[in-house]
């Protein structure tokens, strides 16, 4: 049985926390920032956790059990 490969894009975007949760960054904070408000840009800069509905999908991309 061959080894399962980790998705290269996913390993750059997600980080496992010490408790086993998956941390992610917000989208829409890389360019076209002039039309976004200060509040919107400030709230996008913080990291957050992956939603429970998507955890299984992300774990499959990261080749986790």
XYZ file of C-alpha atoms in Angstrom, residues 33-42:
10
model
C -7.061 46.673 0.286
C -7.803 50.301 -0.617
C -11.560 49.775 -0.869
C -11.774 47.855 2.421
C -12.385 49.676 5.683
C -9.871 49.759 8.531
C -12.177 47.630 10.641
C -12.541 45.028 7.889
C -8.756 44.786 7.350
C -8.108 44.633 11.099
